[in-house]
Amino acid sequence: MKTLVLATDGSSYSDAAARCIADKTLFGSDVTVHVVHCMPDLSGDIRSLVGKAEVDAWYAEESAGAMRSVCTILTEAGMPFEQHALVGFPPERIIEHAKHAGAAAIVMGSHGRGVFVEAIMGSVAGRVVAHAECPVLLVKAPKA
């Protein structure tokens, strides 16, 4: 059984990536999907004002919301999956999780903002592609 990492940000682009896995054309049906969502770590200033329990609850709530739609897509397709809420620098944590899980590939939605915007804002997908040790599949959402 292959392990895939599906990195989601809760967008329609992530839903397109989930549908790519769920249609079983590229990867078949003998896969387990690790659905991951990563939140940047909060600064020490914020952590000092809010208790650990509240911060952890906020992380869990945000990640659950971001993973909800892709999990629904995978459930409806009968695909087995695990959910993982990560905290830290998203590209780094996604790659670490994929390595730890022995992932055959990382699948992500691509916003496709263009070279200029990506150069200014940065791109999680671009960094994952550049540094991952396994193949990375970027999926574009179909135009409405």
mmCIF file with all atom_site columns, C-alpha atoms in Angstrom:
data_model
loop_
_atom_site.group_PDB
_atom_site.id
_atom_site.type_symbol
_atom_site.label_atom_id
_atom_site.label_alt_id
_atom_site.label_comp_id
_atom_site.label_asym_id
_atom_site.label_entity_id
_atom_site.label_seq_id
_atom_site.pdbx_PDB_ins_code
_atom_site.Cartn_x
_atom_site.Cartn_y
_atom_site.Cartn_z
_atom_site.occupancy
_atom_site.B_iso_or_equiv
_atom_site.pdbx_formal_charge
_atom_site.auth_seq_id
_atom_site.auth_comp_id
_atom_site.auth_asym_id
_atom_site.auth_atom_id
_atom_site.pdbx_PDB_model_num
ATOM 1   C CA . MET A 1 1   ? 0.000   0.000  0.000   1.00 0.00 ? 1   MET A CA 1
ATOM 2   C CA . LYS A 1 2   ? 1.339   3.429  -0.998  1.00 0.00 ? 2   LYS A CA 1
ATOM 3   C CA . THR A 1 3   ? 1.273   6.408  1.323   1.00 0.00 ? 3   THR A CA 1
ATOM 4   C CA . LEU A 1 4   ? 0.436   9.810  -0.118  1.00 0.00 ? 4   LEU A CA 1
ATOM 5   C CA . VAL A 1 5   ? 0.623   13.137 1.676   1.00 0.00 ? 5   VAL A CA 1
ATOM 6   C CA . LEU A 1 6   ? -2.156  15.535 0.726   1.00 0.00 ? 6   LEU A CA 1
ATOM 7   C CA . ALA A 1 7   ? -1.255  19.010 1.942   1.00 0.00 ? 7   ALA A CA 1
ATOM 8   C CA . THR A 1 8   ? -4.292  21.242 2.277   1.00 0.00 ? 8   THR A CA 1
ATOM 9   C CA . ASP A 1 9   ? -4.930  24.880 3.021   1.00 0.00 ? 9   ASP A CA 1
ATOM 10  C CA . GLY A 1 10  ? -8.719  24.561 2.909   1.00 0.00 ? 10  GLY A CA 1
ATOM 11  C CA . SER A 1 11  ? -9.007  26.079 -0.574  1.00 0.00 ? 11  SER A CA 1
ATOM 12  C CA . SER A 1 12  ? -10.719 24.888 -3.752  1.00 0.00 ? 12  SER A CA 1
ATOM 13  C CA . TYR A 1 13  ? -7.200  24.146 -5.030  1.00 0.00 ? 13  TYR A CA 1
ATOM 14  C CA . SER A 1 14  ? -6.735  21.612 -2.236  1.00 0.00 ? 14  SER A CA 1
ATOM 15  C CA . ASP A 1 15  ? -10.148 20.138 -3.061  1.00 0.00 ? 15  ASP A CA 1
ATOM 16  C CA . ALA A 1 16  ? -8.964  19.645 -6.665  1.00 0.00 ? 16  ALA A CA 1
ATOM 17  C CA . ALA A 1 17  ? -5.892  17.812 -5.349  1.00 0.00 ? 17  ALA A CA 1
ATOM 18  C CA . ALA A 1 18  ? -8.132  15.576 -3.203  1.00 0.00 ? 18  ALA A CA 1
ATOM 19  C CA . ARG A 1 19  ? -10.344 14.815 -6.201  1.00 0.00 ? 19  ARG A CA 1
ATOM 20  C CA . CYS A 1 20  ? -7.196  13.881 -8.178  1.00 0.00 ? 20  CYS A CA 1
ATOM 21  C CA . ILE A 1 21  ? -6.425  11.231 -5.557  1.00 0.00 ? 21  ILE A CA 1
ATOM 22  C CA . ALA A 1 22  ? -10.072 10.186 -5.131  1.00 0.00 ? 22  ALA A CA 1
ATOM 23  C CA . ASP A 1 23  ? -10.604 9.467  -8.824  1.00 0.00 ? 23  ASP A CA 1
ATOM 24  C CA . LYS A 1 24  ? -7.935  6.729  -8.464  1.00 0.00 ? 24  LYS A CA 1
ATOM 25  C CA . THR A 1 25  ? -6.579  7.309  -11.990 1.00 0.00 ? 25  THR A CA 1
ATOM 26  C CA . LEU A 1 26  ? -3.012  8.316  -11.097 1.00 0.00 ? 26  LEU A CA 1
ATOM 27  C CA . PHE A 1 27  ? -2.397  6.442  -7.858  1.00 0.00 ? 27  PHE A CA 1
ATOM 28  C CA . GLY A 1 28  ? -4.937  3.627  -7.937  1.00 0.00 ? 28  GLY A CA 1
ATOM 29  C CA . SER A 1 29  ? -6.975  2.580  -4.926  1.00 0.00 ? 29  SER A CA 1
ATOM 30  C CA . ASP A 1 30  ? -4.241  0.906  -2.881  1.00 0.00 ? 30  ASP A CA 1
ATOM 31  C CA . VAL A 1 31  ? -3.228  4.060  -1.028  1.00 0.00 ? 31  VAL A CA 1
ATOM 32  C CA . THR A 1 32  ? -3.457  5.594  2.399   1.00 0.00 ? 32  THR A CA 1
ATOM 33  C CA . VAL A 1 33  ? -3.625  9.366  2.409   1.00 0.00 ? 33  VAL A CA 1
ATOM 34  C CA . HIS A 1 34  ? -2.079  11.504 5.128   1.00 0.00 ? 34  HIS A CA 1
ATOM 35  C CA . VAL A 1 35  ? -4.068  14.731 5.049   1.00 0.00 ? 35  VAL A CA 1
ATOM 36  C CA . VAL A 1 36  ? -1.907  17.480 6.531   1.00 0.00 ? 36  VAL A CA 1
ATOM 37  C CA . HIS A 1 37  ? -2.571  21.095 7.368   1.00 0.00 ? 37  HIS A CA 1
ATOM 38  C CA . CYS A 1 38  ? 0.147   23.304 8.787   1.00 0.00 ? 38  CYS A CA 1
ATOM 39  C CA . MET A 1 39  ? -0.292  26.455 10.819  1.00 0.00 ? 39  MET A CA 1
ATOM 40  C CA . PRO A 1 40  ? 2.644   28.818 11.327  1.00 0.00 ? 40  PRO A CA 1
ATOM 41  C CA . ASP A 1 41  ? 3.921   28.859 14.897  1.00 0.00 ? 41  ASP A CA 1
ATOM 42  C CA . LEU A 1 42  ? 2.661   31.783 16.973  1.00 0.00 ? 42  LEU A CA 1
ATOM 43  C CA . SER A 1 43  ? 5.168   34.301 18.245  1.00 0.00 ? 43  SER A CA 1
ATOM 44  C CA . GLY A 1 44  ? 6.308   34.245 21.855  1.00 0.00 ? 44  GLY A CA 1
ATOM 45  C CA . ASP A 1 45  ? 4.435   37.511 22.485  1.00 0.00 ? 45  ASP A CA 1
ATOM 46  C CA . ILE A 1 46  ? 1.108   35.949 21.577  1.00 0.00 ? 46  ILE A CA 1
ATOM 47  C CA . ARG A 1 47  ? 1.897   32.758 23.487  1.00 0.00 ? 47  ARG A CA 1
ATOM 48  C CA . SER A 1 48  ? 2.668   34.790 26.607  1.00 0.00 ? 48  SER A CA 1
ATOM 49  C CA . LEU A 1 49  ? -0.778  36.414 26.466  1.00 0.00 ? 49  LEU A CA 1
ATOM 50  C CA . VAL A 1 50  ? -2.789  33.277 25.758  1.00 0.00 ? 50  VAL A CA 1
ATOM 51  C CA . GLY A 1 51  ? -2.538  29.945 27.567  1.00 0.00 ? 51  GLY A CA 1
ATOM 52  C CA . LYS A 1 52  ? -1.201  26.773 25.945  1.00 0.00 ? 52  LYS A CA 1
ATOM 53  C CA . ALA A 1 53  ? -4.608  25.061 26.089  1.00 0.00 ? 53  ALA A CA 1
ATOM 54  C CA . GLU A 1 54  ? -6.233  27.936 24.178  1.00 0.00 ? 54  GLU A CA 1
ATOM 55  C CA . VAL A 1 55  ? -3.467  28.000 21.581  1.00 0.00 ? 55  VAL A CA 1
ATOM 56  C CA . ASP A 1 56  ? -3.654  24.225 21.086  1.00 0.00 ? 56  ASP A CA 1
ATOM 57  C CA . ALA A 1 57  ? -7.454  24.387 20.779  1.00 0.00 ? 57  ALA A CA 1
ATOM 58  C CA . TRP A 1 58  ? -7.162  27.170 18.200  1.00 0.00 ? 58  TRP A CA 1
ATOM 59  C CA . TYR A 1 59  ? -4.624  25.166 16.161  1.00 0.00 ? 59  TYR A CA 1
ATOM 60  C CA . ALA A 1 60  ? -6.864  22.088 16.270  1.00 0.00 ? 60  ALA A CA 1
ATOM 61  C CA . GLU A 1 61  ? -9.974  24.038 15.271  1.00 0.00 ? 61  GLU A CA 1
ATOM 62  C CA . GLU A 1 62  ? -8.268  25.843 12.383  1.00 0.00 ? 62  GLU A CA 1
ATOM 63  C CA . SER A 1 63  ? -6.693  22.656 11.032  1.00 0.00 ? 63  SER A CA 1
ATOM 64  C CA . ALA A 1 64  ? -9.929  20.673 11.332  1.00 0.00 ? 64  ALA A CA 1
ATOM 65  C CA . GLY A 1 65  ? -11.722 23.351 9.336   1.00 0.00 ? 65  GLY A CA 1
ATOM 66  C CA . ALA A 1 66  ? -9.029  23.434 6.666   1.00 0.00 ? 66  ALA A CA 1
ATOM 67  C CA . MET A 1 67  ? -9.052  19.633 6.311   1.00 0.00 ? 67  MET A CA 1
ATOM 68  C CA . ARG A 1 68  ? -12.837 19.184 6.363   1.00 0.00 ? 68  ARG A CA 1
ATOM 69  C CA . SER A 1 69  ? -13.619 19.419 2.638   1.00 0.00 ? 69  SER A CA 1
ATOM 70  C CA . VAL A 1 70  ? -10.741 17.200 1.439   1.00 0.00 ? 70  VAL A CA 1
ATOM 71  C CA . CYS A 1 71  ? -11.651 14.606 4.076   1.00 0.00 ? 71  CYS A CA 1
ATOM 72  C CA . THR A 1 72  ? -15.234 14.635 2.803   1.00 0.00 ? 72  THR A CA 1
ATOM 73  C CA . ILE A 1 73  ? -13.999 14.086 -0.757  1.00 0.00 ? 73  ILE A CA 1
ATOM 74  C CA . LEU A 1 74  ? -11.783 11.168 0.330   1.00 0.00 ? 74  LEU A CA 1
ATOM 75  C CA . THR A 1 75  ? -14.533 9.646  2.497   1.00 0.00 ? 75  THR A CA 1
ATOM 76  C CA . GLU A 1 76  ? -17.034 9.756  -0.366  1.00 0.00 ? 76  GLU A CA 1
ATOM 77  C CA . ALA A 1 77  ? -14.479 7.988  -2.589  1.00 0.00 ? 77  ALA A CA 1
ATOM 78  C CA . GLY A 1 78  ? -13.854 5.301  0.046   1.00 0.00 ? 78  GLY A CA 1
ATOM 79  C CA . MET A 1 79  ? -10.199 6.292  0.396   1.00 0.00 ? 79  MET A CA 1
ATOM 80  C CA . PRO A 1 80  ? -8.537  5.563  3.760   1.00 0.00 ? 80  PRO A CA 1
ATOM 81  C CA . PHE A 1 81  ? -6.884  8.589  5.330   1.00 0.00 ? 81  PHE A CA 1
ATOM 82  C CA . GLU A 1 82  ? -5.346  9.983  8.480   1.00 0.00 ? 82  GLU A CA 1
ATOM 83  C CA . GLN A 1 83  ? -5.458  13.619 9.571   1.00 0.00 ? 83  GLN A CA 1
ATOM 84  C CA . HIS A 1 84  ? -2.410  15.472 10.860  1.00 0.00 ? 84  HIS A CA 1
ATOM 85  C CA . ALA A 1 85  ? -2.431  19.035 12.200  1.00 0.00 ? 85  ALA A CA 1
ATOM 86  C CA . LEU A 1 86  ? 1.097   20.414 11.982  1.00 0.00 ? 86  LEU A CA 1
ATOM 87  C CA . VAL A 1 87  ? 2.638   23.566 13.414  1.00 0.00 ? 87  VAL A CA 1
ATOM 88  C CA . GLY A 1 88  ? 5.685   25.390 12.080  1.00 0.00 ? 88  GLY A CA 1
ATOM 89  C CA . PHE A 1 89  ? 7.050   26.574 8.737   1.00 0.00 ? 89  PHE A CA 1
ATOM 90  C CA . PRO A 1 90  ? 4.626   24.860 6.323   1.00 0.00 ? 90  PRO A CA 1
ATOM 91  C CA . PRO A 1 91  ? 7.006   23.713 3.555   1.00 0.00 ? 91  PRO A CA 1
ATOM 92  C CA . GLU A 1 92  ? 9.464   22.311 6.073   1.00 0.00 ? 92  GLU A CA 1
ATOM 93  C CA . ARG A 1 93  ? 6.826   20.522 8.155   1.00 0.00 ? 93  ARG A CA 1
ATOM 94  C CA . ILE A 1 94  ? 5.064   19.054 5.082   1.00 0.00 ? 94  ILE A CA 1
ATOM 95  C CA . ILE A 1 95  ? 8.367   17.653 3.806   1.00 0.00 ? 95  ILE A CA 1
ATOM 96  C CA . GLU A 1 96  ? 9.283   16.300 7.252   1.00 0.00 ? 96  GLU A CA 1
ATOM 97  C CA . HIS A 1 97  ? 5.910   14.584 7.550   1.00 0.00 ? 97  HIS A CA 1
ATOM 98  C CA . ALA A 1 98  ? 6.229   13.044 4.081   1.00 0.00 ? 98  ALA A CA 1
ATOM 99  C CA . LYS A 1 99  ? 9.692   11.715 4.911   1.00 0.00 ? 99  LYS A CA 1
ATOM 100 C CA . HIS A 1 100 ? 8.562   10.321 8.284   1.00 0.00 ? 100 HIS A CA 1
ATOM 101 C CA . ALA A 1 101 ? 5.495   8.668  6.697   1.00 0.00 ? 101 ALA A CA 1
ATOM 102 C CA . GLY A 1 102 ? 7.530   7.158  3.848   1.00 0.00 ? 102 GLY A CA 1
ATOM 103 C CA . ALA A 1 103 ? 5.324   8.938  1.327   1.00 0.00 ? 103 ALA A CA 1
ATOM 104 C CA . ALA A 1 104 ? 5.452   7.872  -2.309  1.00 0.00 ? 104 ALA A CA 1
ATOM 105 C CA . ALA A 1 105 ? 4.403   11.428 -3.243  1.00 0.00 ? 105 ALA A CA 1
ATOM 106 C CA . ILE A 1 106 ? 3.126   14.736 -1.932  1.00 0.00 ? 106 ILE A CA 1
ATOM 107 C CA . VAL A 1 107 ? -0.022  16.060 -3.614  1.00 0.00 ? 107 VAL A CA 1
ATOM 108 C CA . MET A 1 108 ? -0.925  19.742 -3.328  1.00 0.00 ? 108 MET A CA 1
ATOM 109 C CA . GLY A 1 109 ? -3.232  22.215 -4.972  1.00 0.00 ? 109 GLY A CA 1
ATOM 110 C CA . SER A 1 110 ? -1.551  25.034 -6.850  1.00 0.00 ? 110 SER A CA 1
ATOM 111 C CA . HIS A 1 111 ? -2.914  28.556 -6.698  1.00 0.00 ? 111 HIS A CA 1
ATOM 112 C CA . GLY A 1 112 ? -0.967  29.467 -9.853  1.00 0.00 ? 112 GLY A CA 1
ATOM 113 C CA . ARG A 1 113 ? -0.595  33.129 -8.944  1.00 0.00 ? 113 ARG A CA 1
ATOM 114 C CA . GLY A 1 114 ? 2.260   33.704 -11.365 1.00 0.00 ? 114 GLY A CA 1
ATOM 115 C CA . VAL A 1 115 ? 5.989   34.242 -11.127 1.00 0.00 ? 115 VAL A CA 1
ATOM 116 C CA . PHE A 1 116 ? 5.890   37.889 -9.997  1.00 0.00 ? 116 PHE A CA 1
ATOM 117 C CA . VAL A 1 117 ? 3.455   37.372 -7.112  1.00 0.00 ? 117 VAL A CA 1
ATOM 118 C CA . GLU A 1 118 ? 5.193   34.159 -6.029  1.00 0.00 ? 118 GLU A CA 1
ATOM 119 C CA . ALA A 1 119 ? 8.562   35.953 -6.006  1.00 0.00 ? 119 ALA A CA 1
ATOM 120 C CA . ILE A 1 120 ? 7.180   38.576 -3.628  1.00 0.00 ? 120 ILE A CA 1
ATOM 121 C CA . MET A 1 121 ? 4.914   36.422 -1.457  1.00 0.00 ? 121 MET A CA 1
ATOM 122 C CA . GLY A 1 122 ? 6.721   33.106 -1.660  1.00 0.00 ? 122 GLY A CA 1
ATOM 123 C CA . SER A 1 123 ? 5.066   29.806 -2.385  1.00 0.00 ? 123 SER A CA 1
ATOM 124 C CA . VAL A 1 124 ? 4.602   26.842 -0.089  1.00 0.00 ? 124 VAL A CA 1
ATOM 125 C CA . ALA A 1 125 ? 4.176   24.598 -3.135  1.00 0.00 ? 125 ALA A CA 1
ATOM 126 C CA . GLY A 1 126 ? 7.317   25.981 -4.777  1.00 0.00 ? 126 GLY A CA 1
ATOM 127 C CA . ARG A 1 127 ? 9.387   25.369 -1.671  1.00 0.00 ? 127 ARG A CA 1
ATOM 128 C CA . VAL A 1 128 ? 8.007   21.837 -1.281  1.00 0.00 ? 128 VAL A CA 1
ATOM 129 C CA . VAL A 1 129 ? 8.816   21.052 -4.926  1.00 0.00 ? 129 VAL A CA 1
ATOM 130 C CA . ALA A 1 130 ? 12.345  22.429 -4.492  1.00 0.00 ? 130 ALA A CA 1
ATOM 131 C CA . HIS A 1 131 ? 13.192  20.516 -1.316  1.00 0.00 ? 131 HIS A CA 1
ATOM 132 C CA . ALA A 1 132 ? 11.092  17.335 -1.111  1.00 0.00 ? 132 ALA A CA 1
ATOM 133 C CA . GLU A 1 133 ? 12.877  14.013 -1.506  1.00 0.00 ? 133 GLU A CA 1
ATOM 134 C CA . CYS A 1 134 ? 9.809   12.362 -3.061  1.00 0.00 ? 134 CYS A CA 1
ATOM 135 C CA . PRO A 1 135 ? 7.800   13.355 -6.145  1.00 0.00 ? 135 PRO A CA 1
ATOM 136 C CA . VAL A 1 136 ? 5.408   16.300 -5.734  1.00 0.00 ? 136 VAL A CA 1
ATOM 137 C CA . LEU A 1 137 ? 2.239   16.603 -7.800  1.00 0.00 ? 137 LEU A CA 1
ATOM 138 C CA . LEU A 1 138 ? 0.754   20.097 -8.103  1.00 0.00 ? 138 LEU A CA 1
ATOM 139 C CA . VAL A 1 139 ? -2.898  20.115 -9.126  1.00 0.00 ? 139 VAL A CA 1
ATOM 140 C CA . LYS A 1 140 ? -4.631  23.167 -10.568 1.00 0.00 ? 140 LYS A CA 1
ATOM 141 C CA . ALA A 1 141 ? -8.312  23.673 -9.865  1.00 0.00 ? 141 ALA A CA 1
ATOM 142 C CA . PRO A 1 142 ? -10.446 23.636 -13.003 1.00 0.00 ? 142 PRO A CA 1
ATOM 143 C CA . LYS A 1 143 ? -11.703 27.040 -14.082 1.00 0.00 ? 143 LYS A CA 1
ATOM 144 C CA . ALA A 1 144 ? -15.288 27.729 -13.061 1.00 0.00 ? 144 ALA A CA 1
#
